[in-house]
Short mmCIF file of C-alpha atoms and ligand atoms in Angstrom, two decimals:
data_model
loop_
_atom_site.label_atom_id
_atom_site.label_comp_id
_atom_site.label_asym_id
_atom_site.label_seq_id
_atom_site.Cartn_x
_atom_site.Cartn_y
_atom_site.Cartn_z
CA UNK A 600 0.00 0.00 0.00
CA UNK A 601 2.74 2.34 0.72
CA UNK A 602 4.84 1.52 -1.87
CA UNK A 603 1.42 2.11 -4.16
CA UNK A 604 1.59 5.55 -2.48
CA UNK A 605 4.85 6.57 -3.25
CA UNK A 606 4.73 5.58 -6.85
CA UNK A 607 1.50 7.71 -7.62
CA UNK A 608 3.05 10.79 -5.84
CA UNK A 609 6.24 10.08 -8.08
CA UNK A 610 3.89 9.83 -11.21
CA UNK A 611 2.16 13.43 -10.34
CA UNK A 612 5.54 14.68 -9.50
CA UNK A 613 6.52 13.48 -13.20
CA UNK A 614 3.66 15.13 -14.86
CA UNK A 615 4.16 17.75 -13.67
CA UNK A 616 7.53 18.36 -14.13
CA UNK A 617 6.86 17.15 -17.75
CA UNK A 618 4.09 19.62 -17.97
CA UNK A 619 6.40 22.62 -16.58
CA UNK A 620 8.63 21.42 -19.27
CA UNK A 621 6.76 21.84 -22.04
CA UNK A 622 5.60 25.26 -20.94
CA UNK A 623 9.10 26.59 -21.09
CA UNK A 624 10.15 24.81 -24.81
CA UNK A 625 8.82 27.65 -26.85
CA UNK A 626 8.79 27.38 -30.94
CA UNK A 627 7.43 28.65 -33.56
CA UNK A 628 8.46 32.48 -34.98
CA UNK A 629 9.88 34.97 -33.03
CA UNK A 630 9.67 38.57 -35.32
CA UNK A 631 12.32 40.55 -33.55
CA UNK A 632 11.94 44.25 -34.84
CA UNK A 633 15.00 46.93 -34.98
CA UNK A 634 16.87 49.47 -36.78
CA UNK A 635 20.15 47.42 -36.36
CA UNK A 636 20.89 46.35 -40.12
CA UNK A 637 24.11 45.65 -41.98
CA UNK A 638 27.27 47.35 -40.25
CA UNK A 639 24.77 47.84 -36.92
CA UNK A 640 24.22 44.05 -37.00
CA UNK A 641 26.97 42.09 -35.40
CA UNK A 642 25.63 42.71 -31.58
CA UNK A 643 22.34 41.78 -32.35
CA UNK A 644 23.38 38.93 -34.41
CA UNK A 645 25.22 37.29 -30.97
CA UNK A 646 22.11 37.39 -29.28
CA UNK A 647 20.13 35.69 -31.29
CA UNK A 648 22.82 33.51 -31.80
CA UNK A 649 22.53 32.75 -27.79
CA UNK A 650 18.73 32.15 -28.09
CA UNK A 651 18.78 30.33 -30.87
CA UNK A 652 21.13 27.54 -28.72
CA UNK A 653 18.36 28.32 -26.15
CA UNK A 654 15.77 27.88 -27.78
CA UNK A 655 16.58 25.64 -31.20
CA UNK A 656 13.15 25.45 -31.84
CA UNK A 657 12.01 29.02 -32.56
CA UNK A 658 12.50 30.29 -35.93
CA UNK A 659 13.97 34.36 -35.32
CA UNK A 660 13.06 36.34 -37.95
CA UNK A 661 15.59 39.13 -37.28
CA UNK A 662 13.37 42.49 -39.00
CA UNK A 663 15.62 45.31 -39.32
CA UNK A 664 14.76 48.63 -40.81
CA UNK A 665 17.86 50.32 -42.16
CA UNK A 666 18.66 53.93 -40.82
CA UNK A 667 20.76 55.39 -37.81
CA UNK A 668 18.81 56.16 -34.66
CA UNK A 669 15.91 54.88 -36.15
CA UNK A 670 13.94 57.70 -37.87
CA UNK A 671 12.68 55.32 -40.51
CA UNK A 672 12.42 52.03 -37.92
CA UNK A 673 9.85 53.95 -36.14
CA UNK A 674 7.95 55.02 -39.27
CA UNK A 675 6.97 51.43 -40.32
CA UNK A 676 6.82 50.44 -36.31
CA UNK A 677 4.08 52.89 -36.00
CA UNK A 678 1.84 52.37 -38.66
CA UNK A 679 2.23 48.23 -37.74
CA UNK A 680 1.13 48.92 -33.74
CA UNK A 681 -1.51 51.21 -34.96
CA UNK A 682 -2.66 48.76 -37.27
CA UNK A 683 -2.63 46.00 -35.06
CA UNK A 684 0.23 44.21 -36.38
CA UNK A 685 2.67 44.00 -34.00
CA UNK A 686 6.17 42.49 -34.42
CA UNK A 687 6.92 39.71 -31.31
CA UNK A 688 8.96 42.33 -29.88
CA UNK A 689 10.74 45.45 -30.93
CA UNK A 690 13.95 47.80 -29.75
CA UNK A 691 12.78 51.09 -28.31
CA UNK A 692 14.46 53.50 -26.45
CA UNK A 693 13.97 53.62 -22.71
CA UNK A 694 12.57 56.95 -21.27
CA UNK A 695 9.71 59.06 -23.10
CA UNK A 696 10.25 57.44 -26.38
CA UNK A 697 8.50 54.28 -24.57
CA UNK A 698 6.45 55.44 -22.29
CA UNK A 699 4.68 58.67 -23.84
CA UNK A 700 4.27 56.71 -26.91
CA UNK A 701 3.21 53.03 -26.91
CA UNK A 702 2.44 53.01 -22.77
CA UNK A 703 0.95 55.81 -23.01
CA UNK A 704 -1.70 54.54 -25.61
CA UNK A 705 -2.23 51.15 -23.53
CA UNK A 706 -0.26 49.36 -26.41
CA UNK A 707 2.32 47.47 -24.25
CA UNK A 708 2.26 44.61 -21.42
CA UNK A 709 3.72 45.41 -17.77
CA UNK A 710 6.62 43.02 -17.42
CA UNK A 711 6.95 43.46 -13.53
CA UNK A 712 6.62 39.97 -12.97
CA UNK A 713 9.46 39.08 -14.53
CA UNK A 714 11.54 41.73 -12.88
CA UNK A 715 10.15 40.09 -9.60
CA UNK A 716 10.77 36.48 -11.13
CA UNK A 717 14.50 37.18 -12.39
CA UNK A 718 15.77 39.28 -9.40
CA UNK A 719 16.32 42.07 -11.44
CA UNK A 720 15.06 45.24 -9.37
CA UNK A 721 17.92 45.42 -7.84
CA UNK A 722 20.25 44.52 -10.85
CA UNK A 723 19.88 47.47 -12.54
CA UNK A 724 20.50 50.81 -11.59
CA UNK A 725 17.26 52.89 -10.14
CA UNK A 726 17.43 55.47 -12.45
CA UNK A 727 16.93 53.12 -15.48
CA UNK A 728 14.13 51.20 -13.42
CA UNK A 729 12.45 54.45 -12.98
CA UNK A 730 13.02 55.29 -17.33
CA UNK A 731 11.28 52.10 -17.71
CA UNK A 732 8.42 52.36 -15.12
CA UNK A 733 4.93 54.02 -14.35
CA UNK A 734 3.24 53.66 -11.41
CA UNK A 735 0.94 51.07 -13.27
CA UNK A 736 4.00 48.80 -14.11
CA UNK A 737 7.47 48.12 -15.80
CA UNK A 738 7.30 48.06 -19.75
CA UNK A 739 10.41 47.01 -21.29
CA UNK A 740 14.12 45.50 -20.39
CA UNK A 741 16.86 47.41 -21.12
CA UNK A 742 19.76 45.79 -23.00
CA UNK A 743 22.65 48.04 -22.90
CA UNK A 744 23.58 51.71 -21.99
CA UNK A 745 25.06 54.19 -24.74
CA UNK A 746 26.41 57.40 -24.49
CA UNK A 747 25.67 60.16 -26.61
CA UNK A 748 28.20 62.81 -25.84
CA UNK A 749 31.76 61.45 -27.06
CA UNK A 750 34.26 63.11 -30.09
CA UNK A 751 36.30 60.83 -32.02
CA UNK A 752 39.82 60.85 -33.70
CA UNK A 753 42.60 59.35 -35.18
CA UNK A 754 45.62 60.80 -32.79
CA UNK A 755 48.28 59.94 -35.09
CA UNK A 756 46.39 62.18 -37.44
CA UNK A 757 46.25 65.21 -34.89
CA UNK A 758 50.06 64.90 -34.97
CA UNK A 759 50.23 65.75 -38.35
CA UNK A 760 47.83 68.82 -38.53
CA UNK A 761 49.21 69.84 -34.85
CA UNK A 762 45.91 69.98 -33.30
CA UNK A 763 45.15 69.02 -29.82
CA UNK A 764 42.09 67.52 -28.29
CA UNK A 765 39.62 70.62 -27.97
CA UNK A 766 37.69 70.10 -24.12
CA UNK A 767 35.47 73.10 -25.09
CA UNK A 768 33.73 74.42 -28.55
CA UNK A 769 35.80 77.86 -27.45
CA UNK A 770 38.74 75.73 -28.00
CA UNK A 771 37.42 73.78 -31.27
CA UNK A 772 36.60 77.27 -33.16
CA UNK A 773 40.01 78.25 -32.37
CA UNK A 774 41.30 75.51 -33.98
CA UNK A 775 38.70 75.48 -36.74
CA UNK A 776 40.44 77.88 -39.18
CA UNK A 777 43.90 75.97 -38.62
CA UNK A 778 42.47 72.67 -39.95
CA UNK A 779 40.60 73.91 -43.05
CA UNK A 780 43.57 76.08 -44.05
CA UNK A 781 44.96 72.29 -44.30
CA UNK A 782 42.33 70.95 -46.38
CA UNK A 783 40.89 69.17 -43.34
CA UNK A 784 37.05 69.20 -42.27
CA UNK A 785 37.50 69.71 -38.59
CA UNK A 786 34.12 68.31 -37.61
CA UNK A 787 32.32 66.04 -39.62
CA UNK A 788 28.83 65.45 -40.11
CA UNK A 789 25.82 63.44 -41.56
CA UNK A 790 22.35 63.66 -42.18
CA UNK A 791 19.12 65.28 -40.60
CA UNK A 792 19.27 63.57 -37.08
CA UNK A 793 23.41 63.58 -36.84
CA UNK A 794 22.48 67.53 -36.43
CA UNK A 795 20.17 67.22 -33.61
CA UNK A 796 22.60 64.43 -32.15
CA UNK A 797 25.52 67.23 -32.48
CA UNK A 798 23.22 70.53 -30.94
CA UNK A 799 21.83 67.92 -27.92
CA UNK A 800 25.93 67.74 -26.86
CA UNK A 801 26.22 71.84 -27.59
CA UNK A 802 23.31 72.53 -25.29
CA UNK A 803 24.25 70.03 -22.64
CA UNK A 804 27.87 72.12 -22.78
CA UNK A 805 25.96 75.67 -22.64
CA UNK A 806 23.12 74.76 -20.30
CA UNK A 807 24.35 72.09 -17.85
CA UNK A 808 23.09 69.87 -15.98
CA UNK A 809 20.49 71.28 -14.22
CA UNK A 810 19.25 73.97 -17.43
CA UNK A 811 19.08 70.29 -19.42
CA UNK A 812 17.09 68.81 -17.04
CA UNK A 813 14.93 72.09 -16.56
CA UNK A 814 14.19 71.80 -20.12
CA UNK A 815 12.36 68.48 -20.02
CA UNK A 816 11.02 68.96 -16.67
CA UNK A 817 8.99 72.05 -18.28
CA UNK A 818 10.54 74.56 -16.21
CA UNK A 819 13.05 76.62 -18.45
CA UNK A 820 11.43 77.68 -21.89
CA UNK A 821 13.52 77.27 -25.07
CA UNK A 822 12.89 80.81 -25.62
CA UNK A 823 15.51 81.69 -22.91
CA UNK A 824 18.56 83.50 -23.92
CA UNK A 825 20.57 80.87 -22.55
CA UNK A 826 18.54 78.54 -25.16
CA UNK A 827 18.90 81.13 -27.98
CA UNK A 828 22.88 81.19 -27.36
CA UNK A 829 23.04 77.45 -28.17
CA UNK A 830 21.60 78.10 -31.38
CA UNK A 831 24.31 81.10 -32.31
CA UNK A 832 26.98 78.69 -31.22
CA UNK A 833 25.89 75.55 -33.07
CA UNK A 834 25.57 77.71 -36.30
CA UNK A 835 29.28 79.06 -35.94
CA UNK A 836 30.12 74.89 -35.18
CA UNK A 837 28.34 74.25 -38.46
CA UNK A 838 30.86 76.37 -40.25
CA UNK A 839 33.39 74.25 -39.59
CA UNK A 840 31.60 70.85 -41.18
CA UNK A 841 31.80 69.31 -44.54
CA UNK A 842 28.88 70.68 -47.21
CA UNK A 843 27.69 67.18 -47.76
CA UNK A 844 26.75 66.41 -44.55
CA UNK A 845 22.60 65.96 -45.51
CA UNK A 846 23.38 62.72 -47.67
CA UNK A 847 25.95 61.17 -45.21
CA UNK A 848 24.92 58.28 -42.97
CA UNK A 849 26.24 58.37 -39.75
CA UNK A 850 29.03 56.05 -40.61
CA UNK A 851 30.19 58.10 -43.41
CA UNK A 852 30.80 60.76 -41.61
CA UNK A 853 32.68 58.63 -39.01
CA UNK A 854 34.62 57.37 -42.42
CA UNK A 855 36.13 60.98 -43.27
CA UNK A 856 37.89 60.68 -39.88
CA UNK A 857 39.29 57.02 -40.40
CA UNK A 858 40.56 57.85 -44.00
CA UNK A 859 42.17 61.25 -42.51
CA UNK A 860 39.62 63.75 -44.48
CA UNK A 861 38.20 65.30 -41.07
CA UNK A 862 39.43 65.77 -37.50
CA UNK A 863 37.10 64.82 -35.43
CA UNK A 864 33.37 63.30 -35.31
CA UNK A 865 30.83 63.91 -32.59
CA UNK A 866 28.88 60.73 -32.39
CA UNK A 867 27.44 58.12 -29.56
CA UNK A 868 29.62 55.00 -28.80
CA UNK A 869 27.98 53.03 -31.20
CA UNK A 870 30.87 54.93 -33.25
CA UNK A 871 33.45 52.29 -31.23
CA UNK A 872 31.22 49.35 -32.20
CA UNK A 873 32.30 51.02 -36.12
CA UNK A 874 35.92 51.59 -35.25
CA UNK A 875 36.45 48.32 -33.30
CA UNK A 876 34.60 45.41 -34.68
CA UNK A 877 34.00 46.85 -38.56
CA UNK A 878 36.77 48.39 -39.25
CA UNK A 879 39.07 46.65 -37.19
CA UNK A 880 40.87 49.73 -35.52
CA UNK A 881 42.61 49.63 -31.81
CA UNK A 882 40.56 51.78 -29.35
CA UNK A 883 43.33 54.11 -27.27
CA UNK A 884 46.10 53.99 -30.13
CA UNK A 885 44.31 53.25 -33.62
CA UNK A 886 41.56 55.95 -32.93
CA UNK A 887 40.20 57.28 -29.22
CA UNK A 888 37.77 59.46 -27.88
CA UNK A 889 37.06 62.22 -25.25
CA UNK A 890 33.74 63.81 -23.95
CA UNK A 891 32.18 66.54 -26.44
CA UNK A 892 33.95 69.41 -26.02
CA UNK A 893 32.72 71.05 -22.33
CA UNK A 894 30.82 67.93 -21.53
CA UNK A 895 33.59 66.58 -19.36
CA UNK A 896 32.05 64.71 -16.37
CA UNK A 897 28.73 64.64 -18.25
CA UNK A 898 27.26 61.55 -19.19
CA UNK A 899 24.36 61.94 -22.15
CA UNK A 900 22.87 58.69 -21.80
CA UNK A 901 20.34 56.32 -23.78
CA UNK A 902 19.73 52.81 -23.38
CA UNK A 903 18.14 50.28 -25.93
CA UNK A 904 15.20 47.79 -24.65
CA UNK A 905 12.91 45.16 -26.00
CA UNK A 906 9.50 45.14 -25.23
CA UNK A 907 5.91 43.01 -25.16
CA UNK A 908 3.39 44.62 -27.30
CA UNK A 909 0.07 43.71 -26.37
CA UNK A 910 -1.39 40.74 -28.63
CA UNK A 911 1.94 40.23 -29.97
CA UNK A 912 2.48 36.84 -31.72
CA UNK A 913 3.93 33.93 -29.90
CA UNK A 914 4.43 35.37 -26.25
CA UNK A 915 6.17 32.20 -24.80
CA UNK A 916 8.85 32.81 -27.43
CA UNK A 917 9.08 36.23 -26.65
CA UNK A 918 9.04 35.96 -23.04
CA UNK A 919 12.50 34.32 -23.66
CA UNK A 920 13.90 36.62 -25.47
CA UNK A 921 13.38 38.92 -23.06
CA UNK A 922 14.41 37.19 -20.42
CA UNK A 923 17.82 36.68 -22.20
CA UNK A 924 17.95 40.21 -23.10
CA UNK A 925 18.08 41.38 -19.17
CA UNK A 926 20.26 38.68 -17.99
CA UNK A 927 24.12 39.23 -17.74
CA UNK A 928 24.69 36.59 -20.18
CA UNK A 929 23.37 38.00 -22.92
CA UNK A 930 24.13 41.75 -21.98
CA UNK A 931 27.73 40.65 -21.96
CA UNK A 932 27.32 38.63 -25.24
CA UNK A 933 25.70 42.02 -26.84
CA UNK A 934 27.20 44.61 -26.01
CA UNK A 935 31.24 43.97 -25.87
CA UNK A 936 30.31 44.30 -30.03
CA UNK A 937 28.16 47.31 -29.52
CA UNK A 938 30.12 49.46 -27.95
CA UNK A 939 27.64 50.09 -24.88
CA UNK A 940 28.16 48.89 -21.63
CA UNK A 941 25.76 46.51 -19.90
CA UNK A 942 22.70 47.70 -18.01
CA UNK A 943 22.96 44.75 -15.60
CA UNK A 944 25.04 45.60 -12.90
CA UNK A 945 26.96 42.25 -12.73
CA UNK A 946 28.50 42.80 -15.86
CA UNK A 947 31.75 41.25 -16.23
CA UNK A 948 33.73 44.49 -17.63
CA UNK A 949 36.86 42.24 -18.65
CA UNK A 950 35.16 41.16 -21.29
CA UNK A 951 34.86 44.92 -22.89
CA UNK A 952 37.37 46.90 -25.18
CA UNK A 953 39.34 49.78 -23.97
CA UNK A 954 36.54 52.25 -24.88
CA UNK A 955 34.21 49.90 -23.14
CA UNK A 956 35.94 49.68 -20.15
CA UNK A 957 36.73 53.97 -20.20
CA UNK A 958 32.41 54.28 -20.52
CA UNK A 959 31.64 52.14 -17.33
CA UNK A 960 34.14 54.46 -15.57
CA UNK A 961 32.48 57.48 -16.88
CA UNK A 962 29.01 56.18 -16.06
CA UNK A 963 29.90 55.09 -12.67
CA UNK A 964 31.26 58.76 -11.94
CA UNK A 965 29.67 61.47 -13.76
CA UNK A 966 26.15 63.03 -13.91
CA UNK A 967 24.13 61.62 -15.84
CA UNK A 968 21.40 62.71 -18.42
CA UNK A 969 19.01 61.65 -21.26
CA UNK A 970 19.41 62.37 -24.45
CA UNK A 971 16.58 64.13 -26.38
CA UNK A 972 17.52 62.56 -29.83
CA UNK A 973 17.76 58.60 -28.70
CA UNK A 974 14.74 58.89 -26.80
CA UNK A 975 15.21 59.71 -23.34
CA UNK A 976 14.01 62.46 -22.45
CA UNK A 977 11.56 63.58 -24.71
CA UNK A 978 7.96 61.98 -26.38
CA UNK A 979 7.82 61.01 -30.48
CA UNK A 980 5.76 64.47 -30.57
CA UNK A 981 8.57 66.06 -29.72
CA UNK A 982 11.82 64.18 -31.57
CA UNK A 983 9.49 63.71 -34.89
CA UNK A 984 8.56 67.78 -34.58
CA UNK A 985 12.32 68.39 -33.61
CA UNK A 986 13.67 67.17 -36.71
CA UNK A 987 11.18 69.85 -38.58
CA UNK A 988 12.61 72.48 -35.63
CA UNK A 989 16.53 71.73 -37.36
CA UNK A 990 15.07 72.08 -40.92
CA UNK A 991 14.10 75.71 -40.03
CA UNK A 992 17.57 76.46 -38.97
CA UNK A 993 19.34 75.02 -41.41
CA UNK A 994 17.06 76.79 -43.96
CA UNK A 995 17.52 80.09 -42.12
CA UNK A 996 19.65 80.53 -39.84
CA UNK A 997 17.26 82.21 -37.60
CA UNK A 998 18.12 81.15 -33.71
CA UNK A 999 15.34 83.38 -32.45
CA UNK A 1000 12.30 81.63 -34.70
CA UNK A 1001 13.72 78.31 -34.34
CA UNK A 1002 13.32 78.70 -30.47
CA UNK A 1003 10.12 79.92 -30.49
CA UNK A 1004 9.06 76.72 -32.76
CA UNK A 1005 10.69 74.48 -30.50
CA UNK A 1006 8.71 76.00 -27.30
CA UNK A 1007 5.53 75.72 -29.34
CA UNK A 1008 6.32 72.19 -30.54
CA UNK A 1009 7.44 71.55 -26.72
CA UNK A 1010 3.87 72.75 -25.68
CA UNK A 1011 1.82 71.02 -28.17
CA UNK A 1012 4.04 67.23 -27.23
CA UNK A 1013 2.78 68.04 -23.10
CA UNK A 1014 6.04 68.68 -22.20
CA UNK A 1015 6.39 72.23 -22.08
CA UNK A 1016 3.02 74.00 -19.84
C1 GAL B 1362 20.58 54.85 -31.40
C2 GAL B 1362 20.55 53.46 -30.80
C3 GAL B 1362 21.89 52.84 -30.91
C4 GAL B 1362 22.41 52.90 -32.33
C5 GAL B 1362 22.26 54.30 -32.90
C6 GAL B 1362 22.67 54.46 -34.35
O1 GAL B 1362 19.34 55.45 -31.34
O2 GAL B 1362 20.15 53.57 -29.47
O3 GAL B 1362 21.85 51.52 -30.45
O4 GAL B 1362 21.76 51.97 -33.09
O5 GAL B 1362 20.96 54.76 -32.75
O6 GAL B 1362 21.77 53.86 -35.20
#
């Protein structure tokens, strides 16, 4: 009789252990949805390479949308969401870009649980839990953390022209004249959103810290001389940047530095990802990098996530990809080829690059704040009407009229009251 016992509890203990099993073995497609294509790919490419080992029977259907930063990605995203047509899962930038757009229109599902069930509010830093979170729950997991603010250079190339490493724009327009007298571009650029990318580091220098934040906060108006002045300055910084600069992608422009036809290029880290893994350059002696000029002890950060659309096709497999996506394995599988630094905070930094290893230091130590252009800071009102805000300026040259469209676009995105 006993024995009878303990074989039927070992048969439910079976099942159910079979059961729990087959819950976990997802299959099927996965649609994984970015704007990391072709030179942007290898980083993404090791994760799924992880999950695929995972998970052999899921099919990843890796859907990229060419374009830097992801102007065009988010064109096709939108009209699939609003169609009901959502990819498995998608990249999206933590901050506003996430949560005034797709939480805010009840499009995305909380993923608190799995933060409870992976022990991860308290392996990432507060501030990103807080990017990521409303009080009604936590909607995406954050792969990586990039920084916006960095200028790059060849230094053997600085030898040559004899120009040193400028730590403020005072010091780059100095040097400005010098450099094109050489033939040399001293600062080169690329297309629409490469602008906005270079004027977010200018008005981070001018304003600070606290004027930054006070813009997104709602409490400084972009109206304010202080505001206006970033303008004057960015216009005499365009001066000193090649003409072609509207049909450049951002890796061509980071290509007149490597073949010695510009000085420098103001760019996020994904530039070191370029450098390092495409182009097969040594970070600290083949090329290297300093903060924007008067950024020093500023970090302008961003940080890529994946999140659960609601309705989204095959959750089980997606459930696992997100799961990968916030564990240390696959943060340090990722990023080491994307030149961000983990957003776990058990990453294992020896297996970063120079650069790498130089950003975790930085993040660690300086202040830190979100960049408008990769979606921290700021609603798709706002960076979609922003882009229209640089087209002014560039058409004009007007600082005072493209400040008072940029309050009135700030005011019609809720951000500005
Ligand atoms: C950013 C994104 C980075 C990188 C970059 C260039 O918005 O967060 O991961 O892809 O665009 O495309």
């Amino acid at each position: 009789m006993r024995r009878q016992k303990l074989f039927i509890v070992g048969l439910v203990f079976g099942l159910v252990a079979a059961l729990a099993g087959c819950q976990q073995k997802a299959s099927g497609e996965l649609e994984i949805f970015s704007w990391w294509a072709g030179d942007e790919g290898p980083a993404l490419q090791a994760l799924i390479d992880v999950y695929t080992e995972q998970n052999p029977d899921v099919t990843v259907n890796n859907a990229t949308v060419t374009g830097g930063s992801g102007v065009e990605a988010r064109a096709v995203l939108k009209t699939r969401m609003q169609g009901g047509d959502p990819p498995s899962t998608f990249q999206v930038h933590a901050g506003q870009e996430l949560i005034g757009t797709w939480v805010e229109a009840g499009k995305m599902e909380d993923l608190t649980f799995m933060f409870e069930e992976q022990g991860w509010l308290d392996k990432y830093p507060a501030g990103l839990i807080d990017m990521i979170s409303t009080e009604d729950g936590i909607w995406s997991v954050p792969v990586n953390i990039h920084r916006s603010n960095v200028l790059w250079y060849i230094p053997e190339n600085l030898d040559t022209w004899g120009v040193d490493v400028p730590g403020t724009w005072a010091e780059f327009l100095d040097i400005c004249p010098d450099l094109q007298a050489q033939g040399i571009i001293p600062l080169s650029l690329g297309q629409n959103w490469t602008h906005n990318h270079l004027w977010e580091a200018v008005a981070v220098s001018e304003l600070g810290v606290d004027g930054w934040n006070a813009l997104w906060a709602g409490e400084k108006a972009f109206t304010d001389a202080d505001v206006v002045a970033t303008w004057d300055l960015f216009a005499d910084i365009l001066e000193c940047t090649n003409d072609d600069a509207a049909s450049l992608s951002w890796q061509q422009a980071t290509d007149l530095v490597i073949n010695g036809d510009a000085a420098f290029n103001e760019m996020g880290d994904w530039a070191a990802q370029y450098f390092t893994v495409i182009k097969g350059m040594d970070g600290g002696t083949d090329y290297n990098w300093a903060p924007s000029p008067g950024t020093d002890g500023i970090f302008i950060a961003l940080s890529d996530s994946f999140g659960l659309p609601d309705g989204a096709p095959n959750r089980p497999a997606t459930l696992a990809w997100l799961e990968l996506c916030g564990s240390v394995e696959g943060q340090d599988a990722f990023n080491p080829l994307k030149g961000s630094i983990a957003a776990h905070l058990d990453s294992d930094l020896s297996l970063y690059t120079a650069y790498g290893q130089s950003a975790a230091a930085d993040w660690a130590s300086d202040d830190v704040v979100g960049s408008l252009v990769h979606g921290a800071v700021a609603n798709e009102t706002f960076m979609n009407g922003f882009a229209t805000v640089m087209e002014l300026f560039l058409a004009g040259g007007d600082a005072d009229a493209t400040c008072a469209a940029a309050q009135e676009l700030c005011e019609d995105a809720g951000i500005c009251n």
